[in-house]
Coordinates of N, CA, C and O in Angstrom, one line a residue:
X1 N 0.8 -1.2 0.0 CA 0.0 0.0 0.0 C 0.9 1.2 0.0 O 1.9 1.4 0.7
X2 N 0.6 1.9 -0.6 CA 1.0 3.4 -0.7 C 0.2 4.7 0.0 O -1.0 4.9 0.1
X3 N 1.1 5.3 0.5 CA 0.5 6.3 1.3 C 1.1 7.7 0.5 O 1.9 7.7 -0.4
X4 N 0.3 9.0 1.3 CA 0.7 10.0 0.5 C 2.6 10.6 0.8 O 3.4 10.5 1.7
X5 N 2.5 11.0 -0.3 CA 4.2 11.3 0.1 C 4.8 11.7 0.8 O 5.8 11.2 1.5
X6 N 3.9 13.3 0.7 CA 4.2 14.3 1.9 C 4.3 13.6 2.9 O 5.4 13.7 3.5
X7 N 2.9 12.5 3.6 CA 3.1 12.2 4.9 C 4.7 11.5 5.1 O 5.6 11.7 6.0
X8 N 4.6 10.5 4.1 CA 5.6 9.7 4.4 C 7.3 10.5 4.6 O 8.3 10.2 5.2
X9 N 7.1 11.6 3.8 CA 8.2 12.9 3.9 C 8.7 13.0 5.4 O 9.7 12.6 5.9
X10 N 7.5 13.6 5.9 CA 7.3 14.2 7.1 C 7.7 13.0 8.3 O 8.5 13.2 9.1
X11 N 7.1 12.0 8.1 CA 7.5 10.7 9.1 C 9.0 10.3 9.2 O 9.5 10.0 10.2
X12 N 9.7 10.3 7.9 CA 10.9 9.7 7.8 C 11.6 10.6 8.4 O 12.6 10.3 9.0
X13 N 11.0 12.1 8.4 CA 11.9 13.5 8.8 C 12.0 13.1 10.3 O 12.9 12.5 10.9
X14 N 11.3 13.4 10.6 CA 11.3 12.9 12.0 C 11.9 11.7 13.1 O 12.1 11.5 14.3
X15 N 12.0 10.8 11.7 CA 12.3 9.3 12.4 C 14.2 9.9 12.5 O 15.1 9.9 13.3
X16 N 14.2 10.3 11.4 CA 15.7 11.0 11.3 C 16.1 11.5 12.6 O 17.1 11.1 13.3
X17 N 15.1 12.8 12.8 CA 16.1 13.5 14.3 C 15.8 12.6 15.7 O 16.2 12.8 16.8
X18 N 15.2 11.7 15.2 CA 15.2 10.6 16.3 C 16.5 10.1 16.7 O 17.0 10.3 17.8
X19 N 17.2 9.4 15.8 CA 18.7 9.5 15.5 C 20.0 10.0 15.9 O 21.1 9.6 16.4
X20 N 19.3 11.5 15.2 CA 20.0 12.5 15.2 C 20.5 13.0 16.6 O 21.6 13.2 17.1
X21 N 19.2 13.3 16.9 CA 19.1 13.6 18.4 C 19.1 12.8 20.0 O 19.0 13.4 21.1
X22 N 19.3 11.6 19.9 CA 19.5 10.7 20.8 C 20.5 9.3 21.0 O 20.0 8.2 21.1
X23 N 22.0 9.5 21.2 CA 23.0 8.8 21.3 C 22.6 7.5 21.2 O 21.6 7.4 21.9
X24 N 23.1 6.3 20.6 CA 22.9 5.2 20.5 C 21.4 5.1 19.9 O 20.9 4.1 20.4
X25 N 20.7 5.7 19.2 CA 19.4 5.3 18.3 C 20.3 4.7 17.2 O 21.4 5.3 17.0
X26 N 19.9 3.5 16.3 CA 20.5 2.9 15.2 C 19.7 2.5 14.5 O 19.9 1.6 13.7
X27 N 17.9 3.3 14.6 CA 17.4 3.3 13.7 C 15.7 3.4 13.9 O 15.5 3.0 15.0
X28 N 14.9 3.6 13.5 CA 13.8 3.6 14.0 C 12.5 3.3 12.6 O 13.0 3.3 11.4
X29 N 11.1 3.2 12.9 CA 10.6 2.9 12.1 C 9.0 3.3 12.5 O 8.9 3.4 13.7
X30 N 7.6 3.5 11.7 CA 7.1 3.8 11.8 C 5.8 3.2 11.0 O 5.7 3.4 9.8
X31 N 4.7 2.3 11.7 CA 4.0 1.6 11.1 C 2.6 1.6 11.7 O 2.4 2.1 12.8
X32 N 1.6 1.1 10.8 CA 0.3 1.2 11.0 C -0.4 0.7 12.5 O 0.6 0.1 12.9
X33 N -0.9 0.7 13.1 CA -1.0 -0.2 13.9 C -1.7 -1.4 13.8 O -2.0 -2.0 14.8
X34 N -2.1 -1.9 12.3 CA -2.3 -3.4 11.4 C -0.8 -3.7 11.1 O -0.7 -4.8 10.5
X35 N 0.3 -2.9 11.3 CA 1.7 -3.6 10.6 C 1.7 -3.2 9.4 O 1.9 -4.2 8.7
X36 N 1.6 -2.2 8.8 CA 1.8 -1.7 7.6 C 2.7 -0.5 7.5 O 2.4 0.4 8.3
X37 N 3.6 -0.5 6.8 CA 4.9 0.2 6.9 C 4.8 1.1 6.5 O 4.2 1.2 5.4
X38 N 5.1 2.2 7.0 CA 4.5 3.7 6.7 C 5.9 4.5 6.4 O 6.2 4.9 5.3
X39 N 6.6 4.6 7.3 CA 8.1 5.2 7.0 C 9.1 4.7 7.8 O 8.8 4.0 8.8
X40 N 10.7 4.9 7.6 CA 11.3 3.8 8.1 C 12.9 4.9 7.8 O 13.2 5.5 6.8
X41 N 13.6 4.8 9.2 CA 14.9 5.7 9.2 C 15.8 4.1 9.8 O 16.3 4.1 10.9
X42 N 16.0 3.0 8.9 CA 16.8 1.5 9.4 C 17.3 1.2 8.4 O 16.7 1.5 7.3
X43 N 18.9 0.4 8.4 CA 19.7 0.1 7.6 C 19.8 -0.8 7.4 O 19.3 -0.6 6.3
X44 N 20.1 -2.7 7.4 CA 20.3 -3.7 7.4 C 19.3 -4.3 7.8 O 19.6 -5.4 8.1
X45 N 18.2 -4.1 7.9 CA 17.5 -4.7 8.4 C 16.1 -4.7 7.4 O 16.0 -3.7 6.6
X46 N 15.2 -5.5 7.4 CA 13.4 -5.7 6.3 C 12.9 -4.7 6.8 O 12.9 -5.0 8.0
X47 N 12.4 -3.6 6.6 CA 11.7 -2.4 7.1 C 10.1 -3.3 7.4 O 9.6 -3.3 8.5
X48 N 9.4 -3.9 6.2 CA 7.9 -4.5 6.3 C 7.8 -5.6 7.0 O 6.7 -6.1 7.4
X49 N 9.0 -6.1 7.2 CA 9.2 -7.5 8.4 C 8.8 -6.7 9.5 O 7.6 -6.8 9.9
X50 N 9.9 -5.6 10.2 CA 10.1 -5.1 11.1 C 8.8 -4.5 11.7 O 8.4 -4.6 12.9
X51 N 8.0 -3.6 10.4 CA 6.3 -3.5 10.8 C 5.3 -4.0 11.3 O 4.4 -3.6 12.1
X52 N 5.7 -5.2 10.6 CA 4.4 -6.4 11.3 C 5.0 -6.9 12.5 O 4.2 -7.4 13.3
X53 N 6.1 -6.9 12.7 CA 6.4 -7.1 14.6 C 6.4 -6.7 15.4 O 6.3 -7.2 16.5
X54 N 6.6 -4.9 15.2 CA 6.2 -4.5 16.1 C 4.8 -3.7 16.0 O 4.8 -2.8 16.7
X55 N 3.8 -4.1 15.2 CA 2.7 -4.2 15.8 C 2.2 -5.1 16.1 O 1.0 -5.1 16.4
X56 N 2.9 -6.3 15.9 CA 1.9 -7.3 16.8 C 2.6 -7.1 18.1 O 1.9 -7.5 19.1
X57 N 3.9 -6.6 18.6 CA 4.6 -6.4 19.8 C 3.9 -5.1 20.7 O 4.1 -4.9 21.9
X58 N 3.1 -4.1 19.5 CA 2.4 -3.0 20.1 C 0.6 -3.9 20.8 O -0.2 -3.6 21.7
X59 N 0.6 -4.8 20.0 CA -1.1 -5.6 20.1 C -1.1 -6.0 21.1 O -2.0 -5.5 21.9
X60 N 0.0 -7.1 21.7 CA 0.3 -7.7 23.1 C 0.6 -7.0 24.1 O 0.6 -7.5 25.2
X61 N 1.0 -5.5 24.0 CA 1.5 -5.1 25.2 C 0.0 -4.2 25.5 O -0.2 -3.9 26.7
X62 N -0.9 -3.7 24.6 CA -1.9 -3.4 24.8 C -2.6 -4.1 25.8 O -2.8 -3.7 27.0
X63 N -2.7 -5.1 25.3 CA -3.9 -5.8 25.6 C -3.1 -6.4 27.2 O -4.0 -6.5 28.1
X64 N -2.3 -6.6 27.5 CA -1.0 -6.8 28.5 C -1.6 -5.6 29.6 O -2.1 -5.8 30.6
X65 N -1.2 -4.2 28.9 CA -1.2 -3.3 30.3 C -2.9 -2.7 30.6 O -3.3 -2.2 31.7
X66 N -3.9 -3.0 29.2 CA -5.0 -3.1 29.9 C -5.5 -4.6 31.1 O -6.2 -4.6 32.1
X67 N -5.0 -5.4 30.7 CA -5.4 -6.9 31.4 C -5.1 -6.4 32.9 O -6.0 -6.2 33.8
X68 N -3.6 -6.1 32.9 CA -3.1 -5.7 34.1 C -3.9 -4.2 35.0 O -3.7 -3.9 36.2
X69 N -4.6 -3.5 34.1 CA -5.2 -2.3 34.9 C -4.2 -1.5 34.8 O -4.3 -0.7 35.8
X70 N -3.1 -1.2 34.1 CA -2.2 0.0 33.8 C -2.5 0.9 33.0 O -1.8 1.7 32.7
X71 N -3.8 0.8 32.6 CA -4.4 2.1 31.7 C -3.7 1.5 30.1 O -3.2 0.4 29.8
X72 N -3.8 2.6 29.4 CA -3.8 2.7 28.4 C -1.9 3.3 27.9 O -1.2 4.3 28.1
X73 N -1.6 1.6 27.0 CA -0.1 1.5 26.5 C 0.5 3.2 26.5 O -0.3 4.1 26.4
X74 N 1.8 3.6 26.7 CA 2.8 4.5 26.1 C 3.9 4.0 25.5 O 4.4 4.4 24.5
X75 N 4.4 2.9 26.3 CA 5.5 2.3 25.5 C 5.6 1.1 25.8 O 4.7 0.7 26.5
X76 N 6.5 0.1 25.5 CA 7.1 -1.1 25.6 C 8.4 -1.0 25.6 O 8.9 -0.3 24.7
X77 N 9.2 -1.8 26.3 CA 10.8 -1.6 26.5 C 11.0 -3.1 26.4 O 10.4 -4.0 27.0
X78 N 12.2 -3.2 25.3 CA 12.4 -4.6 25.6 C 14.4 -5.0 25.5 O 15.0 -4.6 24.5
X79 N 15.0 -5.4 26.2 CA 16.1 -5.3 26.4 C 17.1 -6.5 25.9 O 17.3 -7.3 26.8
X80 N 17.5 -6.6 25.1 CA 18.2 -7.7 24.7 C 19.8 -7.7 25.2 O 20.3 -7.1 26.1
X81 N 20.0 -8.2 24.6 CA 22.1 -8.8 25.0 C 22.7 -7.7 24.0 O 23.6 -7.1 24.5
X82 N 22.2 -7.3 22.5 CA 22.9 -6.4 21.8 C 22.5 -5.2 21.8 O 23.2 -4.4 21.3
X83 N 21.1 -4.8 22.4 CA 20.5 -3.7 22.9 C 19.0 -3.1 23.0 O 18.2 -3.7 23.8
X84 N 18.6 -2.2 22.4 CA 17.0 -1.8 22.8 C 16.0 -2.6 21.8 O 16.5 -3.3 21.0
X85 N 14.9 -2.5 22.0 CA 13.7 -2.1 21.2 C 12.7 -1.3 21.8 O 12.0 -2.0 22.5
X86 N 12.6 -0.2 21.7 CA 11.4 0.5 22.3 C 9.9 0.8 21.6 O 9.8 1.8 21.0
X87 N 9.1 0.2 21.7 CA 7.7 0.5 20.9 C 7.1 0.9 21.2 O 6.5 0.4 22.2
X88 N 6.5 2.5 20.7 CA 5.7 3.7 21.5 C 4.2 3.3 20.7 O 3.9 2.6 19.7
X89 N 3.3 4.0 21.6 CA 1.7 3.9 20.9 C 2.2 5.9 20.3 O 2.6 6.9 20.9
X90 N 1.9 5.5 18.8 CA 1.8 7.2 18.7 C 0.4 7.5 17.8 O 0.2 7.6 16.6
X91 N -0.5 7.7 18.9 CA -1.9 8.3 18.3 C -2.7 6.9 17.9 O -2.3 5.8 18.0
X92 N -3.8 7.3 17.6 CA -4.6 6.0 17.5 C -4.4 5.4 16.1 O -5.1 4.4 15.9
X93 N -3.7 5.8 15.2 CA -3.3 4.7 13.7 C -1.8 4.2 14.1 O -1.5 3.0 14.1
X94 N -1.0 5.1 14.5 CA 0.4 4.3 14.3 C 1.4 4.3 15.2 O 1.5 5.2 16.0
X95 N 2.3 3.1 15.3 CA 3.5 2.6 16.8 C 4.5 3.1 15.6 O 4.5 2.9 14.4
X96 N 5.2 3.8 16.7 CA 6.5 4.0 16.3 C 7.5 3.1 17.0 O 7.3 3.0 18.2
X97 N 8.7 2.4 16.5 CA 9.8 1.8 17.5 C 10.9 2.3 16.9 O 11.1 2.4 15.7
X98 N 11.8 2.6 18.3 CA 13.2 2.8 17.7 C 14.1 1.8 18.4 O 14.1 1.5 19.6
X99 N 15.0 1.6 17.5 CA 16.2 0.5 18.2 C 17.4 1.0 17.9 O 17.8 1.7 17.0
X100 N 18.2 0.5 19.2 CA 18.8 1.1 20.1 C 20.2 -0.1 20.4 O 20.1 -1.3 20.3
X101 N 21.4 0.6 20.9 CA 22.5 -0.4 20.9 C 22.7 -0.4 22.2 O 22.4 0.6 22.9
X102 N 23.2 -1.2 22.5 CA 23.1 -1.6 24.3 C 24.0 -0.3 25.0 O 24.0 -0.2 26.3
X103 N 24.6 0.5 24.3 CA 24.8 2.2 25.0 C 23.5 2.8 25.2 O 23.5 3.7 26.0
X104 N 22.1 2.5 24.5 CA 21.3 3.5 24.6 C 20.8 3.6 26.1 O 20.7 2.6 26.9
X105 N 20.6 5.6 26.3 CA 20.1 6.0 27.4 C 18.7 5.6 27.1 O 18.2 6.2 26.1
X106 N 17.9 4.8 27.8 CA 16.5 4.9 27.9 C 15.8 6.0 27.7 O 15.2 6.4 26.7
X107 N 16.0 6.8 29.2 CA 15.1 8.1 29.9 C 15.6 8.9 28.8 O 14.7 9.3 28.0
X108 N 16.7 9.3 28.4 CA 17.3 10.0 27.3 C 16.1 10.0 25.9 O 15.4 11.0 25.4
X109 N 16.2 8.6 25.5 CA 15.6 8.2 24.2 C 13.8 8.7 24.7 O 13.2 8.9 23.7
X110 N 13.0 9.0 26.0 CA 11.9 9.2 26.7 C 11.8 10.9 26.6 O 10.8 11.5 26.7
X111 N 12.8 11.3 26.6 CA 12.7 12.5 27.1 C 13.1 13.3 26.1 O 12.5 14.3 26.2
X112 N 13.8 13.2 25.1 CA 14.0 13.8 23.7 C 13.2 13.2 22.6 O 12.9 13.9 21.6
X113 N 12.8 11.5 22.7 CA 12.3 11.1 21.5 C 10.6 11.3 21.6 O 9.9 11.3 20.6
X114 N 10.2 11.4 23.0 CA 8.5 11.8 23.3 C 7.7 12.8 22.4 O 6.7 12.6 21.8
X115 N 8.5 14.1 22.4 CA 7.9 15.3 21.5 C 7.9 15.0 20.1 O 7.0 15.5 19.3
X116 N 9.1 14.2 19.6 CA 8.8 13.8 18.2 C 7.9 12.7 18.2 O 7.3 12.7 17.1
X117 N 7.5 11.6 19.0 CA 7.1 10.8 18.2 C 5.7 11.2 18.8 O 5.0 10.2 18.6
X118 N 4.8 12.5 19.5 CA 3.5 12.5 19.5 C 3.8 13.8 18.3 O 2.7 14.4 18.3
X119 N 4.8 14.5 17.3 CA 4.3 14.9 16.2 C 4.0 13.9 15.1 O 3.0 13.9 14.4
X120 N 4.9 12.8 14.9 CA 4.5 11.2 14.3 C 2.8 11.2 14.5 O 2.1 11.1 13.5
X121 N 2.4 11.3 15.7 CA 0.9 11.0 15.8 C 0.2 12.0 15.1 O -0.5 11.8 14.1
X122 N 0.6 13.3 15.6 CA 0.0 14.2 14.8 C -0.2 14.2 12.9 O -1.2 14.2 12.2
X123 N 1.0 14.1 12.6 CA 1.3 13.3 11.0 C 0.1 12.4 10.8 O -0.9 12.6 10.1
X124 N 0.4 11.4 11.3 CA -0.1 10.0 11.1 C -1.9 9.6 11.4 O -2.5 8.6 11.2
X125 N -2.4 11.3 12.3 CA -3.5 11.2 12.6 C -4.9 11.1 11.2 O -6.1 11.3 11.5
X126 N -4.7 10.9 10.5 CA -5.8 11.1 8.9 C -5.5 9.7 8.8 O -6.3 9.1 8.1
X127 N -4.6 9.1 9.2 CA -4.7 7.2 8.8 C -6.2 7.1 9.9 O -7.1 6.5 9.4
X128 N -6.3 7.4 10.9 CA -7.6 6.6 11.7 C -8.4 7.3 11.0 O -9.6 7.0 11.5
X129 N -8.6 7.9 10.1 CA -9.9 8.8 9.9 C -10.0 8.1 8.4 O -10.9 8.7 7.7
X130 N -9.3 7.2 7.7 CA -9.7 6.7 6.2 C -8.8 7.8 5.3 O -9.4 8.6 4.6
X131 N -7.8 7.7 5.3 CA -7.7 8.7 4.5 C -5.9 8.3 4.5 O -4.9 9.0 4.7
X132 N -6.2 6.9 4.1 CA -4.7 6.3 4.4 C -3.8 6.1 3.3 O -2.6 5.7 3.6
X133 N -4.1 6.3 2.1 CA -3.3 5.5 0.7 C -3.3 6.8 -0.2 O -4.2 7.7 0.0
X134 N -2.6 6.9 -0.9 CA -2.4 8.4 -1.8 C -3.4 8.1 -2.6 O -3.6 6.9 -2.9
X135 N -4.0 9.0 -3.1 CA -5.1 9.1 -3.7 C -5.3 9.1 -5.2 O -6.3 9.0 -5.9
X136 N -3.5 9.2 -5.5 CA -3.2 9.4 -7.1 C -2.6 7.7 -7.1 O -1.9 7.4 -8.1
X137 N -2.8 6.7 -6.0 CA -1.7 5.7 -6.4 C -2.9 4.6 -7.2 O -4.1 4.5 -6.9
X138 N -2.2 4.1 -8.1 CA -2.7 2.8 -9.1 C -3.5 2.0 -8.5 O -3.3 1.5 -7.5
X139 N -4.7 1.9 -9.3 CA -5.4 0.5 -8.7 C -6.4 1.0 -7.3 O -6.8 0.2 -6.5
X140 N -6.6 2.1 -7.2 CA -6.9 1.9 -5.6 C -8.8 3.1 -6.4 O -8.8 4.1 -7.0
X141 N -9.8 2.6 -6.2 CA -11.0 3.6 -6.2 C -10.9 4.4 -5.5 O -10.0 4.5 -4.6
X142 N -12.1 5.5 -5.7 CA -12.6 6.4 -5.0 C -12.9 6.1 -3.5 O -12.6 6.8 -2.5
X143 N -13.5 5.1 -3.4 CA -14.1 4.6 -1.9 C -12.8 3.8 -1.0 O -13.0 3.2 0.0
X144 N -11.6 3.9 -1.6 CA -10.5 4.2 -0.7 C -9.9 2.1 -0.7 O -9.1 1.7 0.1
X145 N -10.7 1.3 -1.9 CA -10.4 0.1 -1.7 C -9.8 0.2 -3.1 O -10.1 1.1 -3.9
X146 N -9.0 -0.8 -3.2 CA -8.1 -1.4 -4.3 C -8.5 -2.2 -5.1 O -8.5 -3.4 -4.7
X147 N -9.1 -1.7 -6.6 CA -9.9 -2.4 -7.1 C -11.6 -3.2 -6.9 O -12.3 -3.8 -7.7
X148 N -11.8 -2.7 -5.4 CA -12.6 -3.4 -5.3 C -12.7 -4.2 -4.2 O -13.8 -4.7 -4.0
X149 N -11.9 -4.5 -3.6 CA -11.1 -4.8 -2.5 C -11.0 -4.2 -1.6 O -10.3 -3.2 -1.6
X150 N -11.9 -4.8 -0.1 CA -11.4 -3.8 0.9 C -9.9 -4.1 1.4 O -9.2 -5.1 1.2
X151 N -9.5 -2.8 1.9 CA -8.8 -2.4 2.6 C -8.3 -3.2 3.9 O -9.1 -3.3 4.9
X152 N -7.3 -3.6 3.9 CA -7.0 -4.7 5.6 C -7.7 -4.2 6.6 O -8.2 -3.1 6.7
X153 N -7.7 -5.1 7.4 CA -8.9 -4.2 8.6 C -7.8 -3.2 9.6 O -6.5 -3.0 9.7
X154 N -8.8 -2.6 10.3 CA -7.6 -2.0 11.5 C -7.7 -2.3 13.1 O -8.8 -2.7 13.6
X155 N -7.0 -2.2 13.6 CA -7.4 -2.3 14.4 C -7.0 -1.6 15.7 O -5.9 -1.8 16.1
X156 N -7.8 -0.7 16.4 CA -7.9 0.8 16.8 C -7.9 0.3 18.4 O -8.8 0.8 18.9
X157 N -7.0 -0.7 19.4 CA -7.1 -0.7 20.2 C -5.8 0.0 20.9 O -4.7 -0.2 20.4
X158 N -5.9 0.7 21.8 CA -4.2 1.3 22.6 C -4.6 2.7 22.1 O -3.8 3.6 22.4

């Protein structure tokens, strides 16, 4: 699926000073919260693999800190042997994650990367409202399905 440029412009820009601005970030990424890859600042690695896991990694932790009575997800931290994965809820269409080398400051990556990734939400806010695929892209109707075809479902929980 294709989305509009501009947005995708504006997301990558962002996933950038993510980077830029927080020691040990090694890369970050920005996806539907169905796992559809929206924009992506990562090197070596399947950007559309990377999508679909961490929203099914944003799905479980949902449903995790509602089960538990923690209210409603902000992030997920997950700590491996070579370093981060952090998976933010940004707005009600899309998780942003950024990954991190076992130098990364957490609180650091919380406290500089928070303002950017609730403008991510802001960006990304016209995906909950239908208004998700560029409008000039191939194959796709007026009523927002592909040929004819609905649209993957979504799913709007977190």
């Amino acid at each position: 699926m294709r989305y509009d440029t501009a947005l995708t412009d504006q997301v990558t820009e962002e996933l950038r000073l993510i980077r830029q601005n927080v020691p040990g970030v090694r890369g970050s990424i920005t996806a539907t919260k169905d796992g559809l890859l929206l924009a992506h600042d990562m090197h070596g690695l399947e950007p559309t693999q990377i999508a679909a896991l961490v929203a099914a990694t944003h799905a479980v932790a949902v449903r995790a800190s509602l089960s538990t009575e923690c209210g409603q997800l902000k992030e997920v931290i997950t700590r491996g042997t070579d370093g981060y994965l952090a998976v933010y809820a940004a707005g009600p269409a899309a998780v942003v994650a950024v990954l991190g080398t076992s130098e990364l400051n957490v609180a650091m990556l919380n406290l500089k990367g928070r303002p950017i990734i609730e403008r991510i939400a802001e960006h990304s806010a016209g995906l909950a409202r239908g208004q998700r695929a560029d409008p000039a892209a191939p194959g796709q109707d007026d009523d927002g399905t592909a040929g004819g075809e609905p649209l993957p479902a979504r799913h709007d929980e977190g």
